[in-house]
Tab-separated table of C-alpha atoms in Angstrom:
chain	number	residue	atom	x	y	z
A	111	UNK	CA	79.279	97.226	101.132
A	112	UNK	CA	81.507	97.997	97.961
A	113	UNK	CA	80.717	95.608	95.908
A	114	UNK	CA	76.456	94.632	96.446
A	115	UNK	CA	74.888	92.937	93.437
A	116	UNK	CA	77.843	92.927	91.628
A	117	UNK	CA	78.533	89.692	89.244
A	118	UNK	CA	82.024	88.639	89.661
A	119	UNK	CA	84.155	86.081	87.952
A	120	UNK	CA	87.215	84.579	89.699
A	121	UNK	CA	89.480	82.265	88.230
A	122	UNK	CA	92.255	80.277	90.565
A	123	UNK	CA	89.353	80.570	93.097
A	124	UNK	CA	90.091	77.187	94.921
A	125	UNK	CA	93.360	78.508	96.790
A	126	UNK	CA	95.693	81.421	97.664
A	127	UNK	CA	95.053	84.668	96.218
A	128	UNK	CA	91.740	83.255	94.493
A	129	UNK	CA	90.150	81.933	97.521
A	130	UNK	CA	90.696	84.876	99.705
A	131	UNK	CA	89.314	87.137	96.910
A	132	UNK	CA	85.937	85.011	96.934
A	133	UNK	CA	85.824	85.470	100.446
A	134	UNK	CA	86.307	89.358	100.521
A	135	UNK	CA	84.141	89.553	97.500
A	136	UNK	CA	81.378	87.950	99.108
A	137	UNK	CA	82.046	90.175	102.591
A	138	UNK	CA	81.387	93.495	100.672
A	139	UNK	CA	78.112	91.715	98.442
A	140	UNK	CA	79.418	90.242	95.515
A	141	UNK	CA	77.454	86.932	93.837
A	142	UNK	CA	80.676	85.592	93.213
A	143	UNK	CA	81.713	82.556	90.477
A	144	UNK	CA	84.449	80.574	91.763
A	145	UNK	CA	86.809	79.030	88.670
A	146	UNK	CA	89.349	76.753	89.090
A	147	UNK	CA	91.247	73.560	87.516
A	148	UNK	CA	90.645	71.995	91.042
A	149	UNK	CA	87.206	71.010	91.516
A	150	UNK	CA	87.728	69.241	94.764
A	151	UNK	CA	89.205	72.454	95.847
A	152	UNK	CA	86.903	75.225	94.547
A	153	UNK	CA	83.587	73.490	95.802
A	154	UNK	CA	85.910	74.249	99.276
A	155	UNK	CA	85.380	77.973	98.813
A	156	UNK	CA	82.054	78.003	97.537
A	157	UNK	CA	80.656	75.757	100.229
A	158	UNK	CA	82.519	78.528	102.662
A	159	UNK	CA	81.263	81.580	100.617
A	160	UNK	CA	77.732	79.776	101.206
A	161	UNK	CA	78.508	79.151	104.569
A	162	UNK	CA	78.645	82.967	105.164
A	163	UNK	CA	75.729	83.506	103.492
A	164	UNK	CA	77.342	84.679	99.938
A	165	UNK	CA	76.463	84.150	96.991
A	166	UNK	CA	78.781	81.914	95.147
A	167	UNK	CA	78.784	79.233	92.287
A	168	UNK	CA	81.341	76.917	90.934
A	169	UNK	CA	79.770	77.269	87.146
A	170	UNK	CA	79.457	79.995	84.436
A	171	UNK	CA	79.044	83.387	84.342
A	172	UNK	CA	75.182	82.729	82.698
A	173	UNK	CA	73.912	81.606	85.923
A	174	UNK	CA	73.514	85.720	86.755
A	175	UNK	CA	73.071	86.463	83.495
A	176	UNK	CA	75.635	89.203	83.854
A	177	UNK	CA	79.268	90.156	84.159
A	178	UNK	CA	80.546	92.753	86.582
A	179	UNK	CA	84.054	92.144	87.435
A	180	UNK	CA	86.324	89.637	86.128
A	181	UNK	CA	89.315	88.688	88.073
A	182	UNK	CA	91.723	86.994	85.804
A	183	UNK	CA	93.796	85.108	89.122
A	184	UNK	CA	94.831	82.146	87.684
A	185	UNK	CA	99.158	81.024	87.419
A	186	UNK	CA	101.925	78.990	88.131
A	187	UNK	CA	104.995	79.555	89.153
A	188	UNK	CA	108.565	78.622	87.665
A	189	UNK	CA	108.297	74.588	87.619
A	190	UNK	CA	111.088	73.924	90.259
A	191	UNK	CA	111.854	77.254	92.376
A	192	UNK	CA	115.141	78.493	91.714
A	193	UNK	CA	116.286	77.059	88.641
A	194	UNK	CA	118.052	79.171	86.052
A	195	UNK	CA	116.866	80.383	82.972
A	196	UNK	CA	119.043	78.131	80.549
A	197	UNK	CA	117.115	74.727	82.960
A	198	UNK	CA	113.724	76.025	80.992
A	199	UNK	CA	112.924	72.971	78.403
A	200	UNK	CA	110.617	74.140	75.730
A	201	UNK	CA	107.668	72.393	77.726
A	202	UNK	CA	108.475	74.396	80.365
A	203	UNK	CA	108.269	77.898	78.475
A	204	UNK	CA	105.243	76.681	77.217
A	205	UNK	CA	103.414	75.539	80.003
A	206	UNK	CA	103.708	79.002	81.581
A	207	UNK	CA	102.990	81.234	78.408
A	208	UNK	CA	99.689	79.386	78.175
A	209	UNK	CA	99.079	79.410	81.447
A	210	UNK	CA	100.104	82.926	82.759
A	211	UNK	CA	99.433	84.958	79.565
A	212	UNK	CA	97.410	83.270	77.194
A	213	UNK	CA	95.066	82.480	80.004
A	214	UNK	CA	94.796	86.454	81.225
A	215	UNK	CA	94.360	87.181	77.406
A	216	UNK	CA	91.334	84.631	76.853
A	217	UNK	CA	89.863	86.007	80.186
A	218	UNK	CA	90.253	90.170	79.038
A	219	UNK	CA	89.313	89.185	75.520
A	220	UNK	CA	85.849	87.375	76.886
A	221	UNK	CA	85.297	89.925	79.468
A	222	UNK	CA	85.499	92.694	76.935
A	223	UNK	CA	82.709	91.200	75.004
A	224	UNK	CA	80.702	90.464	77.046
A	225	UNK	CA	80.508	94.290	78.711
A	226	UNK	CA	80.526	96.124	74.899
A	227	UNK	CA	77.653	93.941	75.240
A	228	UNK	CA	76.476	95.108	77.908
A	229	UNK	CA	76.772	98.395	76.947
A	230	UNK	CA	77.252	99.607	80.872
A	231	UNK	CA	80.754	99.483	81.295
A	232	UNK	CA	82.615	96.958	83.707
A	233	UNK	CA	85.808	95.784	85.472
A	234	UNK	CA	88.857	93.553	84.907
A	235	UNK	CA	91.508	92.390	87.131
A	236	UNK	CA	94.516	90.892	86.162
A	237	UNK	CA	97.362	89.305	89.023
A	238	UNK	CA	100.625	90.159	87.535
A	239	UNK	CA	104.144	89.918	89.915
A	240	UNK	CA	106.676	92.175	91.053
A	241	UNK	CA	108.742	89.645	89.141
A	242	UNK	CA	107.629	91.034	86.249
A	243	UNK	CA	108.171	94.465	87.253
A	244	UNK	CA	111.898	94.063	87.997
A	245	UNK	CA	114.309	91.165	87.706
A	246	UNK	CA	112.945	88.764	90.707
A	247	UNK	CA	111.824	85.505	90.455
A	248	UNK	CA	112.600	82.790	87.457
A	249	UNK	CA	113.414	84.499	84.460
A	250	UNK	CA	110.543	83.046	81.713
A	251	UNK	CA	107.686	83.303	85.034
A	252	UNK	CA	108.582	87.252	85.217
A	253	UNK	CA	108.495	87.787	81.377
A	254	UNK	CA	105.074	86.011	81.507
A	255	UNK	CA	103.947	88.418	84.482
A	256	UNK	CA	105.302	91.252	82.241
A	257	UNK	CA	103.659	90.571	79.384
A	258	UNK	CA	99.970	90.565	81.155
A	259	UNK	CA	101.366	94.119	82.575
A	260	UNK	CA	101.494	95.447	79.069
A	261	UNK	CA	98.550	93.718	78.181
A	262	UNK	CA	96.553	95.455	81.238
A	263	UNK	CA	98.102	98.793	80.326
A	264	UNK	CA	97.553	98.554	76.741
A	265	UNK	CA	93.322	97.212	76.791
A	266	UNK	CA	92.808	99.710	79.759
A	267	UNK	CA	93.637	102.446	76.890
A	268	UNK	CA	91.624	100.870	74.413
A	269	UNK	CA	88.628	100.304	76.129
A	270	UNK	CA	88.301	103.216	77.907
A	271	UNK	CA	85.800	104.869	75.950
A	272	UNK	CA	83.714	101.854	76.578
A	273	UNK	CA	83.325	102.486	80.423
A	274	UNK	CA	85.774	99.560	81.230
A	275	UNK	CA	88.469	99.460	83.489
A	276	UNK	CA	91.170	97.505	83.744
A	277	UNK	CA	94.129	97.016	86.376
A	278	UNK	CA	96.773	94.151	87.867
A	279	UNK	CA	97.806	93.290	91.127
A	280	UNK	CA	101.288	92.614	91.381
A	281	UNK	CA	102.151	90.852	94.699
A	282	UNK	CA	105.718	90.253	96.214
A	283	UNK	CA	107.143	86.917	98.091
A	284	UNK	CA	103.864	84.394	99.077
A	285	UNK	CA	104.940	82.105	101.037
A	286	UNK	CA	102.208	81.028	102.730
A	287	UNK	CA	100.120	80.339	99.275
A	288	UNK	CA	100.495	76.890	97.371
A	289	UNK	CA	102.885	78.651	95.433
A	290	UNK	CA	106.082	76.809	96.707
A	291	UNK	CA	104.557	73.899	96.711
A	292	UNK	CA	103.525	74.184	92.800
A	293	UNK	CA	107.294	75.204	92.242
A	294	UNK	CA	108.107	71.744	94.080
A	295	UNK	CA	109.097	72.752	97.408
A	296	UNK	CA	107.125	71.161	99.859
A	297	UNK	CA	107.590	73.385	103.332
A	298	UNK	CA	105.549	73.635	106.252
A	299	UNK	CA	105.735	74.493	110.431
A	300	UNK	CA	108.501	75.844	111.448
A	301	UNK	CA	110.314	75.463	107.637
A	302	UNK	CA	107.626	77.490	106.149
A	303	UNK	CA	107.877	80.282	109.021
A	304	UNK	CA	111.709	80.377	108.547
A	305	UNK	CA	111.097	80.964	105.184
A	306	UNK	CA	108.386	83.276	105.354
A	307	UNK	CA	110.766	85.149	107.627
A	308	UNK	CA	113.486	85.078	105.086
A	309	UNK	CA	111.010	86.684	102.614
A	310	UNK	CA	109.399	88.963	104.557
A	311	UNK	CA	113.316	90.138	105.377
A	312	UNK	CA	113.161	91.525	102.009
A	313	UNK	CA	110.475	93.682	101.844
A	314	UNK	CA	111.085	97.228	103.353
A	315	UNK	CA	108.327	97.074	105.814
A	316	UNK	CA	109.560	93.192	107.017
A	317	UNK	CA	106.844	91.508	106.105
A	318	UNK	CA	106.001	88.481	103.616
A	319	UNK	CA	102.806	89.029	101.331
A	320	UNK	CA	99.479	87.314	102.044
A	321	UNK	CA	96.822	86.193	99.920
A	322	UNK	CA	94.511	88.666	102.018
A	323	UNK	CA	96.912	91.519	101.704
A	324	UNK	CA	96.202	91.107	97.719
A	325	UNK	CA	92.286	90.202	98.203
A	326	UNK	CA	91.983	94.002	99.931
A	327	UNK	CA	93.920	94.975	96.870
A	328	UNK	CA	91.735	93.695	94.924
A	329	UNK	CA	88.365	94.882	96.285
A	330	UNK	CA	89.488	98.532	96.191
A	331	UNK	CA	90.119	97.791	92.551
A	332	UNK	CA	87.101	96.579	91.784
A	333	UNK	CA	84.866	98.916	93.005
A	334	UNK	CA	83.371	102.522	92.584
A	335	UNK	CA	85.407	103.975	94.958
A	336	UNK	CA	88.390	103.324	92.433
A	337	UNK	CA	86.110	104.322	89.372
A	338	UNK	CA	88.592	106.846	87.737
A	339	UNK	CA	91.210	103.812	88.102
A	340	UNK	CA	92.317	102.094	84.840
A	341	UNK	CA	95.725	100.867	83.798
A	342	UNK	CA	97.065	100.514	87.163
A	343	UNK	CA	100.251	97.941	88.153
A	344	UNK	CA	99.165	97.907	91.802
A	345	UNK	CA	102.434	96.337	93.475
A	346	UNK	CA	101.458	94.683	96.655
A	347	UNK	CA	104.715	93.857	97.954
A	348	UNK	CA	105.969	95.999	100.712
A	349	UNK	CA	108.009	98.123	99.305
A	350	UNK	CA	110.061	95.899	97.245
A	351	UNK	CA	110.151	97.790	94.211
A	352	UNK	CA	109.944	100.908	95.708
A	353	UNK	CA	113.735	100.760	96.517
């Protein structure tokens, strides 16, 4: 397994991209710590983690008495999907900077600690967006995405010396995640198929992006067998930006 005895941290674990993550995570050996605003909804994954027979706890990272991996997950989208950049109160802006950025800062900053404490090295994840790699998606969500792509490029440099690596996801279209619904649109049968059509229609190779297309992402990144990997924008978004 890639990832035995390894201490992970996910944040955003209750759904989506965070949930399947736990799940792989456990698969390939991880003691996983499932974070997430949603109580109700993180014991969900732990109780499946345990289920499997992972290791997984809805508390802090002192319950191993390590750190491993961190996996900084956790965002929002644009408030309502599809509104323009001048419909953005102040609130709004806000909101999203604190959630999206100054969240993935407090999460590198802590992790960083924690393994110069260590002293053995370690790994951070951060989930950016292709809409912060090119101009897709609401306008102040992308610059948030783009501003925890610098910050993953620009911490991978500086800790380097220190053993610690540190790369982003940046997925494509998810329909099938509660990310419409947290943008207030509430889809689902044969609504949320038509639109997962229409977004998968977009990609090069058809298809829309899953949370478990970015957990596999994320497990590669995470482990040895991407050990010479470090400032990495991994898009995971079928070819979108490759156009």
């Amino acid at each position: 397994m890639l990832l035995t005895n390894k201490v992970v941290v996910i944040t955003g674990a209750g759904s989506g991209v965070g949930r399947a993550s736990a799940r792989r995570f456990g698969e390939e050996g991880a003691a996983v710590v499932c974070a997430d605003i949603d109580l109700d909804s993180v014991k969900e994954t732990v109780a499946e983690l345990e289920e499997a027979g992972s290791q997984a706890v809805a508390s802090a990272v002192g319950h191993f008495g390590r750190l491993d991996v961190m996996f900084n997950n956790v965002g929002i989208p644009t408030p309502r999907l599809g509104m323009s950049f001048e419909e953005h109160t102040l609130e709004d802006f806000e909101r999203l900077a604190a959630v999206n950025f100054r969240g993935v800062f407090l999460g590198c900053k802590h992790a960083v600690v924690r393994f110069k404490e260590q002293g053995d090295g370690g790994v951070i994840l951060n989930t950016g967006s292709v809409a912060g790699l090119v101009g897709w998606g609401g306008t102040v969500y992308g610059a948030t995405k783009g501003a925890v792509h610098q910050l993953t490029r620009a911490v991978a440099v500086e800790v380097a010396p220190f053993g610690i690596r540190v790369n982003a996801i940046c997925p494509a279209g998810m329909p099938y995640t509660g990310f419409m619904a947290a943008g207030g649109m509430t889809v689902s049968g044969a609504d949320l198929d038509a639109v997962a059509a229409h977004t998968g229609s977009m990609h090069p190779l058809g298809r829309p992006i899953t949370a478990e297309d970015c957990a596999e992402a994320a497990v590669y990144l995470c482990s040895d067998g991407a050990a010479n990997v470090t400032g990495v924008l991994l898009p995971v978004d079928g070819g979108y930006v490759a156009r």
